Amino acid sequence: MTDPVSFPDAVQWAVPFFIAAILAEFLWIVIKGRGGRYETRDALTSLIMGAGNIASGLLLGFIAYAFFMWLWQITPLNLGTSIPVILLCFVLDDLRYYWVHRFGHRIRWVWASHVNHHSSQHYNLTTALRQTWTYTFTFMMVVRAPLILLGFHPAMVLFVGGLNLIYQFWIHTEAIGKMPRWFEAVMNTPSHHRAHHGRNARYLDCNYAGVFIIWDKMFGTFVPEQEDDRVDYGLVHNIGTFNPLRVAFHEWVGIWRDATQPGLSLRQRLAYCFAPPGYSHDGSRDNSEQIKAKHLDRHPEDRGTPGFEQFDVKSPDAPAEQA
Amino acid sequence: MPLEILLVLVVGGIAGIAVLLHLTGKSRLQVLTPDTASEQWLRHFPDDIVVDVTVAHDGHAALVRTDTGAGLIWSFGADTVARHLRDFDWLHHPKGLEVQFHDFGTPHVIVNLDETERSHWQHLMEPA
Ligand SMILES: [Zn+2]
Ligand SMILES: [Zn+2]
Protein backbone atom coordinates (compact mmCIF):
# COMPACT_ATOMS: atom_id res chain seq x y z
CA MET A 1 0.00 0.00 0.00
CA THR A 2 1.43 3.38 -0.90
CA ASP A 3 1.31 6.13 1.67
CA PRO A 4 0.28 9.49 0.23
CA VAL A 5 0.30 11.41 3.54
CA SER A 6 3.21 13.83 3.78
CA PHE A 7 3.90 16.86 5.97
CA PRO A 8 6.81 19.32 5.71
CA ASP A 9 9.70 19.10 8.19
CA ALA A 10 8.72 22.23 10.06
CA VAL A 11 11.84 22.50 12.23
CA GLN A 12 14.21 22.58 9.26
CA TRP A 13 12.15 25.26 7.55
CA ALA A 14 12.25 27.35 10.72
CA VAL A 15 16.07 27.59 10.74
CA PRO A 16 16.25 30.95 8.86
CA PHE A 17 13.62 32.36 11.22
CA PHE A 18 15.64 31.16 14.25
CA ILE A 19 18.76 32.95 13.00
CA ALA A 20 16.88 36.17 12.28
CA ALA A 21 15.15 36.12 15.67
CA ILE A 22 18.45 35.58 17.55
CA LEU A 23 19.96 38.57 15.74
CA ALA A 24 16.88 40.64 16.56
CA GLU A 25 16.97 39.68 20.25
CA PHE A 26 20.69 40.46 20.48
CA LEU A 27 20.16 43.83 18.82
CA TRP A 28 17.28 44.59 21.18
CA ILE A 29 19.48 43.84 24.23
CA VAL A 30 22.31 46.02 22.86
CA ILE A 31 20.00 48.95 22.10
CA LYS A 32 17.91 48.75 25.28
CA GLY A 33 20.74 47.72 27.58
CA ARG A 34 18.49 45.16 29.27
CA GLY A 35 16.34 42.13 28.51
CA GLY A 36 18.95 39.40 28.63
CA ARG A 37 22.60 38.40 28.34
CA TYR A 38 24.67 36.81 25.60
CA GLU A 39 28.10 35.18 25.90
CA THR A 40 30.09 33.97 22.90
CA ARG A 41 31.05 30.45 23.92
CA ASP A 42 27.75 29.79 25.66
CA ALA A 43 25.80 30.80 22.56
CA LEU A 44 28.15 28.90 20.25
CA THR A 45 27.72 25.72 22.30
CA SER A 46 23.95 26.11 22.31
CA LEU A 47 23.86 26.59 18.53
CA ILE A 48 26.11 23.57 17.92
CA MET A 49 23.86 21.51 20.18
CA GLY A 50 20.92 22.62 18.03
CA ALA A 51 22.67 21.66 14.80
CA GLY A 52 23.66 18.32 16.33
CA ASN A 53 20.05 17.75 17.32
CA ILE A 54 18.94 18.12 13.69
CA ALA A 55 21.80 15.83 12.60
CA SER A 56 20.88 13.18 15.16
CA GLY A 57 17.30 13.37 13.89
CA LEU A 58 18.51 12.73 10.34
CA LEU A 59 20.71 9.84 11.50
CA LEU A 60 18.54 8.18 14.15
CA GLY A 61 15.05 9.42 13.31
CA PHE A 62 14.37 6.33 11.24
CA ILE A 63 14.23 4.21 14.43
CA ALA A 64 11.26 6.11 15.87
CA TYR A 65 9.70 6.42 12.41
CA ALA A 66 9.89 2.67 11.78
CA PHE A 67 8.27 2.08 15.17
CA PHE A 68 5.47 4.57 14.35
CA MET A 69 4.84 3.04 10.92
CA TRP A 70 4.59 -0.40 12.50
CA LEU A 71 1.97 0.96 14.95
CA TRP A 72 0.19 2.58 12.01
CA GLN A 73 -0.03 -0.78 10.27
CA ILE A 74 -1.53 -2.59 13.25
CA THR A 75 -4.10 0.06 14.19
CA PRO A 76 -7.53 -0.28 12.59
CA LEU A 77 -8.23 3.43 13.16
CA ASN A 78 -7.61 6.27 10.71
CA LEU A 79 -8.84 9.76 11.56
CA GLY A 80 -7.68 11.26 8.26
CA THR A 81 -5.95 14.62 7.87
CA SER A 82 -8.72 17.21 8.10
CA ILE A 83 -7.99 20.51 9.85
CA PRO A 84 -9.98 19.67 13.05
CA VAL A 85 -8.08 16.38 13.31
CA ILE A 86 -4.73 18.17 12.95
CA LEU A 87 -5.76 20.65 15.66
CA LEU A 88 -6.85 17.84 17.98
CA CYS A 89 -3.59 16.04 17.25
CA PHE A 90 -1.66 19.21 18.18
CA VAL A 91 -3.43 19.51 21.55
CA LEU A 92 -3.07 15.82 22.42
CA ASP A 93 0.56 15.84 21.31
CA ASP A 94 1.13 18.78 23.66
CA LEU A 95 -0.22 16.60 26.50
CA ARG A 96 2.23 13.94 25.30
CA TYR A 97 5.00 16.58 25.46
CA TYR A 98 4.07 17.51 29.02
CA TRP A 99 4.52 13.93 30.21
CA VAL A 100 7.70 13.24 28.25
CA HIS A 101 9.13 16.48 29.68
CA ARG A 102 8.02 15.56 33.19
CA PHE A 103 9.66 12.13 32.85
CA GLY A 104 12.68 14.01 31.52
CA HIS A 105 13.09 15.69 34.91
CA ARG A 106 12.02 12.82 37.18
CA ILE A 107 13.70 9.76 35.61
CA ARG A 108 17.48 10.00 35.43
CA TRP A 109 17.61 7.88 32.24
CA VAL A 110 15.51 10.48 30.44
CA TRP A 111 17.16 13.39 32.28
CA ALA A 112 20.50 12.24 30.81
CA SER A 113 19.10 13.32 27.43
CA HIS A 114 17.19 16.42 28.57
CA VAL A 115 19.82 17.80 30.99
CA ASN A 116 21.76 19.54 28.25
CA HIS A 117 18.79 21.82 27.50
CA HIS A 118 19.24 23.13 31.05
CA SER A 119 23.04 23.18 31.07
CA SER A 120 23.44 26.87 30.21
CA GLN A 121 23.51 29.55 32.90
CA HIS A 122 22.13 31.93 30.29
CA TYR A 123 18.57 32.27 29.07
CA ASN A 124 18.18 33.68 25.60
CA LEU A 125 16.92 32.48 22.21
CA THR A 126 20.06 30.40 21.64
CA THR A 127 19.21 28.45 24.82
CA ALA A 128 16.07 27.22 23.06
CA LEU A 129 18.27 25.51 20.47
CA ARG A 130 20.46 23.77 23.08
CA GLN A 131 18.74 20.46 22.41
CA THR A 132 19.55 16.83 23.05
CA TRP A 133 21.49 14.52 20.75
CA THR A 134 20.47 11.35 22.56
CA TYR A 135 16.66 11.47 22.66
CA THR A 136 16.35 8.19 20.71
CA PHE A 137 18.10 6.33 23.55
CA THR A 138 15.49 7.42 26.11
CA PHE A 139 12.80 5.36 24.31
CA MET A 140 10.35 8.19 24.99
CA MET A 141 8.92 7.63 21.50
CA VAL A 142 6.65 5.05 23.15
CA VAL A 143 4.68 7.93 24.71
CA ARG A 144 3.54 8.83 21.18
CA ALA A 145 2.18 5.30 20.59
CA PRO A 146 -1.35 6.01 21.88
CA LEU A 147 -1.74 8.90 19.41
CA ILE A 148 -0.88 6.72 16.44
CA LEU A 149 -2.99 3.82 17.69
CA LEU A 150 -5.90 6.27 17.98
CA GLY A 151 -5.63 6.90 14.25
CA PHE A 152 -3.43 10.00 13.92
CA HIS A 153 -1.03 9.44 11.04
CA PRO A 154 2.66 9.26 12.11
CA ALA A 155 3.66 12.01 9.68
CA MET A 156 1.03 14.29 11.22
CA VAL A 157 2.12 13.42 14.75
CA LEU A 158 5.73 14.33 13.89
CA PHE A 159 4.59 17.51 12.13
CA VAL A 160 2.63 18.83 15.12
CA GLY A 161 5.54 17.80 17.38
CA GLY A 162 7.78 20.01 15.24
CA LEU A 163 5.32 22.91 15.54
CA ASN A 164 5.38 22.38 19.31
CA LEU A 165 9.17 22.78 19.41
CA ILE A 166 9.00 25.85 17.18
CA TYR A 167 6.44 27.43 19.53
CA GLN A 168 8.83 26.88 22.43
CA PHE A 169 11.59 28.80 20.68
CA TRP A 170 10.27 32.30 21.32
CA ILE A 171 9.60 31.77 25.04
CA HIS A 172 13.35 31.43 25.75
CA THR A 173 13.86 35.13 26.30
CA GLU A 174 14.19 37.70 29.06
CA ALA A 175 13.27 40.47 26.64
CA ILE A 176 9.55 39.82 27.23
CA GLY A 177 8.27 40.31 30.77
CA LYS A 178 4.67 39.17 30.98
CA MET A 179 2.13 38.59 28.22
CA PRO A 180 -1.53 39.68 28.60
CA ARG A 181 -3.25 38.00 31.54
CA TRP A 182 -5.51 35.71 29.46
CA PHE A 183 -2.49 34.54 27.48
CA GLU A 184 -0.44 33.80 30.62
CA ALA A 185 -3.43 31.82 31.96
CA VAL A 186 -3.66 29.41 29.02
CA MET A 187 -0.37 29.44 27.13
CA ASN A 188 3.22 28.67 28.04
CA THR A 189 5.06 32.00 28.07
CA PRO A 190 8.57 33.41 28.59
CA SER A 191 7.68 34.02 32.25
CA HIS A 192 6.46 30.46 32.91
CA HIS A 193 9.36 28.88 31.07
CA ARG A 194 11.96 31.09 32.80
CA ALA A 195 10.77 29.53 36.05
CA HIS A 196 11.17 26.09 34.48
CA HIS A 197 14.84 26.85 33.76
CA GLY A 198 15.52 27.96 37.35
CA ARG A 199 17.90 26.13 39.67
CA ASN A 200 16.40 27.93 42.68
CA ALA A 201 14.83 25.43 45.10
CA ARG A 202 11.41 26.99 44.44
CA TYR A 203 11.48 26.37 40.71
CA LEU A 204 12.80 22.78 40.64
CA ASP A 205 10.40 20.43 38.82
CA CYS A 206 7.81 22.98 37.71
CA ASN A 207 6.21 24.19 34.46
CA TYR A 208 6.79 21.22 32.15
CA ALA A 209 4.38 22.59 29.54
CA GLY A 210 5.20 22.83 25.86
CA VAL A 211 2.49 25.07 24.42
CA PHE A 212 -0.42 25.05 26.91
CA ILE A 213 0.39 25.81 30.56
CA ILE A 214 -2.97 24.30 31.54
CA TRP A 215 -1.37 20.84 31.86
CA ASP A 216 0.80 22.06 34.73
CA LYS A 217 -2.23 23.58 36.40
CA MET A 218 -4.17 20.31 35.91
CA PHE A 219 -1.41 18.05 37.22
CA GLY A 220 -0.18 20.28 40.06
CA THR A 221 3.23 21.31 38.75
CA PHE A 222 2.57 25.00 38.03
CA VAL A 223 4.76 27.59 39.79
CA PRO A 224 4.43 31.22 38.64
CA GLU A 225 7.63 33.26 38.32
CA GLN A 226 8.03 35.29 41.52
CA GLU A 227 9.19 38.89 41.43
CA ASP A 228 11.00 38.49 44.75
CA ASP A 229 12.79 35.27 43.71
CA ARG A 230 14.76 36.01 40.56
CA VAL A 231 15.34 32.95 38.42
CA ASP A 232 18.92 31.63 38.60
CA TYR A 233 19.30 29.74 35.31
CA GLY A 234 21.12 26.46 34.91
CA LEU A 235 21.67 23.23 36.80
CA VAL A 236 21.80 22.61 40.53
CA HIS A 237 25.40 21.49 39.83
CA ASN A 238 26.44 23.63 36.87
CA ILE A 239 28.83 21.97 34.46
CA GLY A 240 32.25 23.45 33.71
CA THR A 241 32.58 22.79 29.98
CA PHE A 242 31.55 24.37 26.69
CA ASN A 243 32.61 21.24 24.76
CA PRO A 244 29.47 20.05 22.92
CA LEU A 245 30.47 16.38 23.21
CA ARG A 246 30.83 16.69 26.97
CA VAL A 247 27.56 18.65 27.19
CA ALA A 248 25.75 15.98 25.16
CA PHE A 249 27.01 12.94 27.04
CA HIS A 250 28.04 13.99 30.56
CA GLU A 251 25.00 12.63 32.36
CA TRP A 252 25.15 9.31 30.48
CA VAL A 253 28.78 8.99 31.63
CA GLY A 254 27.63 9.86 35.16
CA ILE A 255 24.99 7.13 35.10
CA TRP A 256 27.56 4.61 33.87
CA ARG A 257 30.08 5.52 36.59
CA ASP A 258 27.47 5.47 39.35
CA ALA A 259 25.71 2.27 38.32
CA THR A 260 28.88 0.25 37.72
CA GLN A 261 30.72 1.14 40.93
CA PRO A 262 31.59 -1.93 43.01
CA GLY A 263 29.60 -3.13 45.98
CA LEU A 264 26.07 -2.03 45.06
CA SER A 265 22.91 -4.09 45.10
CA LEU A 266 20.98 -4.49 41.87
CA ARG A 267 18.27 -2.26 43.30
CA GLN A 268 20.80 0.54 43.91
CA ARG A 269 22.21 0.18 40.41
CA LEU A 270 18.74 0.45 38.91
CA ALA A 271 18.01 3.48 41.08
CA TYR A 272 21.12 5.21 39.70
CA CYS A 273 19.63 4.69 36.22
CA PHE A 274 15.96 5.37 36.77
CA ALA A 275 15.33 7.14 40.10
CA PRO A 276 14.85 10.93 40.11
CA PRO A 277 18.09 12.88 39.55
CA GLY A 278 19.99 13.40 42.80
CA TYR A 279 19.54 9.83 44.04
CA SER A 280 22.55 8.34 45.81
CA HIS A 281 22.90 5.06 47.68
CA ASP A 282 24.84 6.70 50.53
CA GLY A 283 22.86 9.93 50.92
CA SER A 284 25.75 12.02 49.59
CA ARG A 285 23.53 13.84 47.06
CA ASP A 286 20.23 15.67 47.28
CA ASN A 287 17.19 15.23 45.06
CA SER A 288 14.80 18.10 44.46
CA GLU A 289 12.60 17.34 47.51
CA GLN A 290 15.66 17.38 49.74
CA ILE A 291 16.93 20.60 48.16
CA LYS A 292 13.55 22.24 48.78
CA ALA A 293 13.51 20.97 52.39
CA LYS A 294 17.00 22.36 53.02
CA HIS A 295 15.98 25.68 51.50
CA LEU A 296 13.02 25.86 53.90
CA ASP A 297 15.37 25.19 56.83
CA ARG A 298 17.31 28.30 55.82
CA HIS A 299 14.23 30.29 54.77
CA PRO A 300 11.25 29.15 56.87
CA GLU A 301 9.33 32.19 55.63
CA ASP A 302 9.02 30.51 52.21
CA ARG A 303 7.06 27.58 53.64
CA GLY A 304 3.75 27.17 51.80
CA THR A 305 4.61 29.71 49.07
CA PRO A 306 4.58 28.73 45.35
CA GLY A 307 6.96 25.83 44.68
CA PHE A 308 6.90 24.76 48.35
CA GLU A 309 3.22 23.83 48.68
CA GLN A 310 3.97 20.18 49.35
CA PHE A 311 5.61 21.15 52.64
CA ASP A 312 2.94 21.54 55.27
CA VAL A 313 2.83 25.06 56.74
CA LYS A 314 2.12 23.74 60.26
CA SER A 315 4.52 20.84 60.73
CA PRO A 316 8.06 22.06 61.39
CA ASP A 317 9.69 18.85 60.11
CA ALA A 318 9.73 18.66 56.34
CA PRO A 319 9.79 15.20 54.77
CA ALA A 320 12.78 13.59 53.14
CA GLU A 321 15.36 15.40 55.18
CA GLN A 322 18.82 13.96 55.41
CA ALA A 323 21.75 14.69 57.63
CA MET B 1 14.61 21.59 2.50
CA PRO B 2 17.61 20.48 0.40
CA LEU B 3 20.39 19.29 2.66
CA GLU B 4 23.03 21.57 1.09
CA ILE B 5 20.98 24.70 1.76
CA LEU B 6 20.25 23.57 5.32
CA LEU B 7 23.97 22.98 5.85
CA VAL B 8 24.96 26.40 4.51
CA LEU B 9 22.31 28.12 6.65
CA VAL B 10 23.29 26.28 9.81
CA VAL B 11 27.07 26.67 9.43
CA GLY B 12 26.83 30.26 8.19
CA GLY B 13 24.33 31.21 10.88
CA ILE B 14 26.36 29.73 13.73
CA ALA B 15 29.65 31.25 12.52
CA GLY B 16 28.04 34.65 11.90
CA ILE B 17 26.45 34.84 15.34
CA ALA B 18 29.67 33.70 17.08
CA VAL B 19 31.76 36.33 15.25
CA LEU B 20 29.20 39.05 15.99
CA LEU B 21 29.18 38.21 19.72
CA HIS B 22 32.96 38.08 19.91
CA LEU B 23 33.43 41.40 18.10
CA THR B 24 30.91 43.10 20.38
CA GLY B 25 32.89 42.07 23.47
CA LYS B 26 30.72 39.20 24.66
CA SER B 27 33.67 36.84 25.21
CA ARG B 28 34.90 38.63 28.32
CA LEU B 29 35.39 36.49 31.42
CA GLN B 30 33.80 37.40 34.70
CA VAL B 31 36.25 39.12 37.07
CA LEU B 32 35.93 38.01 40.69
CA THR B 33 36.51 40.02 43.84
CA PRO B 34 36.55 38.47 47.32
CA ASP B 35 32.95 39.60 47.79
CA THR B 36 31.58 38.38 44.46
CA ALA B 37 33.51 35.10 44.77
CA SER B 38 31.93 34.49 48.16
CA GLU B 39 28.48 35.52 46.88
CA GLN B 40 28.84 33.26 43.85
CA TRP B 41 30.02 30.37 46.01
CA LEU B 42 26.84 30.61 48.07
CA ARG B 43 24.82 30.69 44.86
CA HIS B 44 26.33 27.31 43.92
CA PHE B 45 26.40 25.87 47.47
CA PRO B 46 23.77 27.67 49.57
CA ASP B 47 24.29 25.34 52.57
CA ASP B 48 27.96 26.28 53.03
CA ILE B 49 29.45 28.87 55.34
CA VAL B 50 32.34 30.73 53.68
CA VAL B 51 35.37 31.11 55.98
CA ASP B 52 37.72 33.04 53.69
CA VAL B 53 38.42 33.70 50.02
CA THR B 54 41.72 34.01 48.12
CA VAL B 55 41.29 35.54 44.65
CA ALA B 56 43.93 34.92 41.96
CA HIS B 57 45.64 38.09 40.68
CA ASP B 58 43.79 37.94 37.34
CA GLY B 59 40.42 37.64 39.10
CA HIS B 60 39.41 34.56 37.12
CA ALA B 61 39.59 32.07 39.98
CA ALA B 62 39.34 32.00 43.74
CA LEU B 63 40.09 29.49 46.44
CA VAL B 64 37.25 29.41 48.94
CA ARG B 65 37.56 27.86 52.38
CA THR B 66 34.22 26.78 53.82
CA ASP B 67 32.91 24.87 56.80
CA THR B 68 32.70 21.81 54.53
CA GLY B 69 36.28 22.11 53.22
CA ALA B 70 38.15 24.01 50.53
CA GLY B 71 36.72 24.71 47.09
CA LEU B 72 37.59 26.32 43.80
CA ILE B 73 35.40 28.82 41.96
CA TRP B 74 36.37 30.12 38.55
CA SER B 75 35.11 32.31 35.73
CA PHE B 76 33.18 30.36 33.16
CA GLY B 77 32.39 32.78 30.40
CA ALA B 78 30.28 35.54 31.95
CA ASP B 79 29.35 33.20 34.81
CA THR B 80 31.11 31.00 37.34
CA VAL B 81 31.44 27.30 38.12
CA ALA B 82 32.42 26.02 41.56
CA ARG B 83 33.58 22.69 42.95
CA HIS B 84 34.63 21.46 46.35
CA LEU B 85 38.20 20.19 46.34
CA ARG B 86 37.45 16.62 47.33
CA ASP B 87 38.14 14.20 44.48
CA PHE B 88 40.77 16.08 42.48
CA ASP B 89 44.39 16.22 41.33
CA TRP B 90 46.55 19.22 40.59
CA LEU B 91 49.45 19.57 38.18
CA HIS B 92 52.02 22.25 37.58
CA HIS B 93 51.13 24.33 34.55
CA PRO B 94 53.25 27.00 32.82
CA LYS B 95 50.55 29.55 33.71
CA GLY B 96 50.08 28.38 37.27
CA LEU B 97 48.13 25.29 38.23
CA GLU B 98 45.90 22.83 36.49
CA VAL B 99 43.20 21.32 38.68
CA GLN B 100 41.62 18.11 37.44
CA PHE B 101 38.24 16.99 38.73
CA HIS B 102 37.39 13.42 37.93
CA ASP B 103 34.20 14.56 36.29
CA PHE B 104 33.29 14.24 32.59
CA GLY B 105 31.18 17.41 32.70
CA THR B 106 33.86 19.47 34.49
CA PRO B 107 37.17 17.91 33.47
CA HIS B 108 39.76 20.49 34.47
CA VAL B 109 40.50 24.14 34.97
CA ILE B 110 43.72 26.11 34.53
CA VAL B 111 44.32 28.74 37.20
CA ASN B 112 46.65 31.59 36.32
CA LEU B 113 48.99 32.15 39.27
CA ASP B 114 52.35 33.83 39.71
CA GLU B 115 55.18 32.15 41.65
CA THR B 116 54.30 33.47 45.11
CA GLU B 117 50.61 32.71 44.61
CA ARG B 118 51.34 29.21 43.45
CA SER B 119 53.07 28.05 46.64
CA HIS B 120 50.42 29.75 48.78
CA TRP B 121 47.60 28.06 46.85
CA GLN B 122 49.28 24.66 47.01
CA HIS B 123 49.41 25.05 50.77
CA LEU B 124 45.74 26.06 50.95
CA MET B 125 44.63 23.20 48.70
CA GLU B 126 46.12 20.51 50.90
CA PRO B 127 43.39 18.57 52.65
CA ALA B 128 43.03 19.73 56.24
ZN1 LIG C 1 13.14 20.87 31.10
ZN1 LIG D 1 13.59 25.48 27.72
PDB file of N, CA and C and ligand atoms in Angstrom, chain A residues 101 105 114 118 196, ligand 1:
ATOM      1  N   HIS A 101       8.280  15.483  29.036  1.00  0.00           N
ATOM      2  CA  HIS A 101       9.131  16.478  29.678  1.00  0.00           C
ATOM      3  C   HIS A 101       9.193  16.226  31.189  1.00  0.00           C
ATOM      4  N   HIS A 105      12.521  15.085  33.691  1.00  0.00           N
ATOM      5  CA  HIS A 105      13.086  15.686  34.907  1.00  0.00           C
ATOM      6  C   HIS A 105      13.023  14.746  36.099  1.00  0.00           C
ATOM      7  N   HIS A 114      17.775  15.071  28.487  1.00  0.00           N
ATOM      8  CA  HIS A 114      17.194  16.421  28.567  1.00  0.00           C
ATOM      9  C   HIS A 114      18.106  17.417  29.283  1.00  0.00           C
ATOM     10  N   HIS A 118      19.176  22.281  29.851  1.00  0.00           N
ATOM     11  CA  HIS A 118      19.238  23.129  31.051  1.00  0.00           C
ATOM     12  C   HIS A 118      20.665  23.467  31.450  1.00  0.00           C
ATOM     13  N   HIS A 196      10.780  27.475  34.734  1.00  0.00           N
ATOM     14  CA  HIS A 196      11.169  26.085  34.476  1.00  0.00           C
ATOM     15  C   HIS A 196      12.689  25.921  34.398  1.00  0.00           C
TER      16      HIS A 196
HETATM   17 ZN    ZN C   1      13.136  20.866  31.099  1.00  0.00          ZN
END
